[in-house]
Short mmCIF file of C-alpha atoms in Angstrom, two decimals:
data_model
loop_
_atom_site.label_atom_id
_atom_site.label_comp_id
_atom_site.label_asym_id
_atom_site.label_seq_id
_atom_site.Cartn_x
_atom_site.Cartn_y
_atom_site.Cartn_z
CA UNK A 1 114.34 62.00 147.66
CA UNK A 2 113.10 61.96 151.29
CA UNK A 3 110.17 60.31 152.48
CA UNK A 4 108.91 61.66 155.65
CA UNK A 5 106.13 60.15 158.10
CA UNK A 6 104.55 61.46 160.97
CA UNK A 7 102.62 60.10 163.81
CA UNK A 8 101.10 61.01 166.96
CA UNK A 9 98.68 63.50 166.08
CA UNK A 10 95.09 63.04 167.86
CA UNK A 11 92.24 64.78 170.25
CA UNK A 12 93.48 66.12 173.47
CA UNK A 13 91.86 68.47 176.12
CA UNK A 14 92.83 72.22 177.00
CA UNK A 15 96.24 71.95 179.51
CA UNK A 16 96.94 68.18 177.97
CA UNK A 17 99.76 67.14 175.98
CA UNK A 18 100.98 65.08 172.91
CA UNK A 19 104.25 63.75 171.32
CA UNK A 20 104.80 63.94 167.60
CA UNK A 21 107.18 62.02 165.54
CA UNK A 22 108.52 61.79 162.25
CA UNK A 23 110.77 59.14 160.61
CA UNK A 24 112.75 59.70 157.98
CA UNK A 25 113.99 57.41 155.00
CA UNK A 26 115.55 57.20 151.38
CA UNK A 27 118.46 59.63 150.45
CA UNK A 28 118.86 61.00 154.09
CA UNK A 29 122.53 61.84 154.13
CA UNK A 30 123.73 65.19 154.81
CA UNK A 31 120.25 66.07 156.26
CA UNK A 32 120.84 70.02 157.41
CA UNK A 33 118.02 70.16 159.80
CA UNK A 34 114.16 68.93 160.42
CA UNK A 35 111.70 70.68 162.15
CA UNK A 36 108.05 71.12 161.87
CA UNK A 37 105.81 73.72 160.91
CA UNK A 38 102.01 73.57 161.17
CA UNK A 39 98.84 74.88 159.56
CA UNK A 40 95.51 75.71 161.32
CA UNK A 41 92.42 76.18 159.04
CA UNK A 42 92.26 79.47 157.05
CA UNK A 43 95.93 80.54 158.30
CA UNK A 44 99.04 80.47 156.94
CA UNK A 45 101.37 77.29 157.73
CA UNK A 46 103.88 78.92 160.36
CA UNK A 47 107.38 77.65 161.99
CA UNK A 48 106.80 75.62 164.83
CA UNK A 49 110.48 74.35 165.64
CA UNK A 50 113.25 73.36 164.30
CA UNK A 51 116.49 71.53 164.79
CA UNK A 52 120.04 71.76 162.67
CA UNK A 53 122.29 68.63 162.15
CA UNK A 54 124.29 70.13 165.37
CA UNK A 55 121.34 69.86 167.73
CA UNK A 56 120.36 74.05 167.75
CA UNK A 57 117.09 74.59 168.05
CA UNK A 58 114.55 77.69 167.38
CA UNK A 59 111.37 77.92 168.37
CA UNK A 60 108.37 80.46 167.45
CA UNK A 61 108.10 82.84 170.34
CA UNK A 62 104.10 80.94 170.98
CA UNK A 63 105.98 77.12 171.59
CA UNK A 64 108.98 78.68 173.16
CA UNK A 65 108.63 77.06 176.88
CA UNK A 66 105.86 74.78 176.16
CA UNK A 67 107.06 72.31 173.25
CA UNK A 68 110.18 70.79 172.80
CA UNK A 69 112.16 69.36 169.24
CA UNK A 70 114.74 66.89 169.87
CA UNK A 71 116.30 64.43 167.32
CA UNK A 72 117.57 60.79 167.24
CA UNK A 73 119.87 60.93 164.62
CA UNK A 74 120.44 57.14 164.57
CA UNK A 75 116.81 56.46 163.87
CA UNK A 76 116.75 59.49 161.63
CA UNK A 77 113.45 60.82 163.84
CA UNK A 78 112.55 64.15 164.93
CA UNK A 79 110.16 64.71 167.76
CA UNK A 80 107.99 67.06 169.25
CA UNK A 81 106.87 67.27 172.31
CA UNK A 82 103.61 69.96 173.27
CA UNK A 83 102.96 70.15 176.74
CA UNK A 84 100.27 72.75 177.81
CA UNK A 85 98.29 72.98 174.58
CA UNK A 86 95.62 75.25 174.20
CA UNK A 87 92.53 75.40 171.61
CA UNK A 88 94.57 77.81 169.21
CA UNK A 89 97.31 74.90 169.07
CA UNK A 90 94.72 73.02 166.69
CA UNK A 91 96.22 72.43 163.57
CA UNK A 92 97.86 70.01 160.97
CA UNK A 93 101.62 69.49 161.85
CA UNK A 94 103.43 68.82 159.56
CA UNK A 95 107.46 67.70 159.50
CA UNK A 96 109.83 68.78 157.31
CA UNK A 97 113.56 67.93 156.52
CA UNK A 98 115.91 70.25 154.33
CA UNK A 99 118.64 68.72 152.25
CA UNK A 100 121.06 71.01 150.80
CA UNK A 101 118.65 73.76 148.98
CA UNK A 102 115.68 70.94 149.06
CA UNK A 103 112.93 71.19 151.14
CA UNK A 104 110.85 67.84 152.06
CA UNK A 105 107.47 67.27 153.83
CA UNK A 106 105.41 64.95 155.33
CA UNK A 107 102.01 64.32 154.73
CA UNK A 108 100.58 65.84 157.97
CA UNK A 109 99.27 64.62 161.22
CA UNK A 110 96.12 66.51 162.96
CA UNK A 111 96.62 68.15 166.74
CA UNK A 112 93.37 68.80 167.79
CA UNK A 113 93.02 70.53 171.12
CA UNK A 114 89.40 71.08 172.64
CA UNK A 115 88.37 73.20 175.68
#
Protein backbone atom coordinates (compact mmCIF):
# COMPACT_ATOMS: atom_id res chain seq x y z
CA UNK A 1 0.00 0.00 0.00
CA UNK A 2 0.67 3.75 -0.47
CA UNK A 3 -0.46 6.37 1.66
CA UNK A 4 -0.57 9.65 0.03
CA UNK A 5 -1.07 13.26 1.69
CA UNK A 6 -1.55 16.46 0.27
CA UNK A 7 -1.26 19.96 1.42
CA UNK A 8 -1.40 23.39 0.28
CA UNK A 9 -4.73 23.74 -1.01
CA UNK A 10 -6.60 27.13 0.10
CA UNK A 11 -8.48 30.56 -1.18
CA UNK A 12 -6.57 32.59 -3.60
CA UNK A 13 -7.60 35.57 -5.90
CA UNK A 14 -7.93 35.61 -9.86
CA UNK A 15 -3.96 36.02 -11.32
CA UNK A 16 -2.60 34.55 -7.71
CA UNK A 17 -0.84 31.46 -7.16
CA UNK A 18 -0.44 28.31 -4.89
CA UNK A 19 1.98 25.34 -4.31
CA UNK A 20 0.66 21.87 -3.74
CA UNK A 21 2.38 18.99 -2.22
CA UNK A 22 2.06 15.49 -1.61
CA UNK A 23 4.16 13.08 0.51
CA UNK A 24 4.33 9.78 0.03
CA UNK A 25 4.88 6.72 2.48
CA UNK A 26 4.57 2.83 3.08
CA UNK A 27 5.50 0.40 0.16
CA UNK A 28 6.92 3.23 -2.13
CA UNK A 29 9.52 1.34 -4.07
CA UNK A 30 9.44 1.12 -7.68
CA UNK A 31 6.98 4.10 -7.75
CA UNK A 32 6.39 4.56 -11.83
CA UNK A 33 5.17 8.04 -11.66
CA UNK A 34 2.87 10.63 -9.47
CA UNK A 35 1.00 13.28 -10.73
CA UNK A 36 -2.22 14.89 -9.90
CA UNK A 37 -5.48 15.08 -11.32
CA UNK A 38 -8.33 17.27 -10.05
CA UNK A 39 -12.11 17.45 -9.84
CA UNK A 40 -14.30 20.62 -9.98
CA UNK A 41 -17.98 20.24 -8.87
CA UNK A 42 -20.32 18.43 -11.33
CA UNK A 43 -17.26 17.56 -13.78
CA UNK A 44 -15.37 14.80 -14.37
CA UNK A 45 -11.89 14.45 -12.39
CA UNK A 46 -9.34 15.32 -15.33
CA UNK A 47 -5.32 14.98 -15.69
CA UNK A 48 -3.67 17.83 -14.36
CA UNK A 49 0.13 16.69 -14.57
CA UNK A 50 2.13 14.18 -14.21
CA UNK A 51 5.66 13.03 -13.68
CA UNK A 52 7.44 9.38 -14.48
CA UNK A 53 10.25 7.95 -12.21
CA UNK A 54 12.70 9.59 -15.02
CA UNK A 55 11.52 13.15 -14.43
CA UNK A 56 9.08 13.43 -17.95
CA UNK A 57 6.39 15.35 -17.48
CA UNK A 58 2.82 15.90 -19.35
CA UNK A 59 0.66 18.37 -18.80
CA UNK A 60 -3.17 19.00 -19.94
CA UNK A 61 -3.03 21.47 -22.76
CA UNK A 62 -5.17 24.18 -19.91
CA UNK A 63 -1.86 23.95 -17.16
CA UNK A 64 0.61 23.67 -19.93
CA UNK A 65 2.67 27.11 -19.27
CA UNK A 66 1.05 28.05 -16.12
CA UNK A 67 1.68 25.08 -13.52
CA UNK A 68 4.56 23.17 -13.01
CA UNK A 69 5.10 19.18 -11.43
CA UNK A 70 8.43 18.54 -10.15
CA UNK A 71 9.50 15.68 -7.76
CA UNK A 72 11.93 15.16 -4.81
CA UNK A 73 12.52 11.73 -5.02
CA UNK A 74 14.46 11.60 -1.71
CA UNK A 75 11.53 12.92 0.23
CA UNK A 76 9.25 10.85 -1.96
CA UNK A 77 7.09 14.38 -2.68
CA UNK A 78 5.54 15.58 -5.71
CA UNK A 79 4.69 19.21 -6.18
CA UNK A 80 2.69 21.47 -8.01
CA UNK A 81 3.11 24.65 -8.61
CA UNK A 82 -0.12 27.00 -10.28
CA UNK A 83 0.85 30.29 -11.11
CA UNK A 84 -1.84 32.45 -12.90
CA UNK A 85 -4.98 30.69 -11.68
CA UNK A 86 -8.19 31.61 -12.82
CA UNK A 87 -11.88 30.98 -11.33
CA UNK A 88 -12.31 27.74 -13.58
CA UNK A 89 -9.02 26.37 -11.75
CA UNK A 90 -11.42 25.78 -8.62
CA UNK A 91 -11.40 22.37 -7.77
CA UNK A 92 -10.30 19.43 -5.43
CA UNK A 93 -6.70 18.27 -6.36
CA UNK A 94 -6.03 15.42 -5.76
CA UNK A 95 -2.40 13.36 -5.99
CA UNK A 96 -1.93 10.20 -7.19
CA UNK A 97 1.02 7.66 -7.39
CA UNK A 98 0.97 4.45 -9.71
CA UNK A 99 2.82 1.35 -8.66
CA UNK A 100 3.17 -1.26 -11.16
CA UNK A 101 -0.68 -1.74 -12.45
CA UNK A 102 -1.88 0.02 -8.96
CA UNK A 103 -3.23 3.20 -8.83
CA UNK A 104 -3.12 5.24 -5.34
CA UNK A 105 -4.79 8.52 -4.19
CA UNK A 106 -4.82 11.00 -1.79
CA UNK A 107 -7.55 12.27 0.02
CA UNK A 108 -7.83 15.69 -1.72
CA UNK A 109 -6.91 19.22 -1.01
CA UNK A 110 -9.39 22.22 -2.17
CA UNK A 111 -7.93 25.11 -4.78
CA UNK A 112 -10.31 27.64 -4.60
CA UNK A 113 -9.76 30.57 -6.91
CA UNK A 114 -12.18 33.71 -6.64
CA UNK A 115 -12.47 36.73 -9.01
Amino acid sequence: QVQLVESGGGLVQAGGSLRLSCVASGSIFSINAMGWYRQAPGKQRELVARINSGGNTNYADSMKGRFTISRDNAKNTVHLQMNSLNVEDTAVYYCYARRSTAIYWGQGTQVTVSS
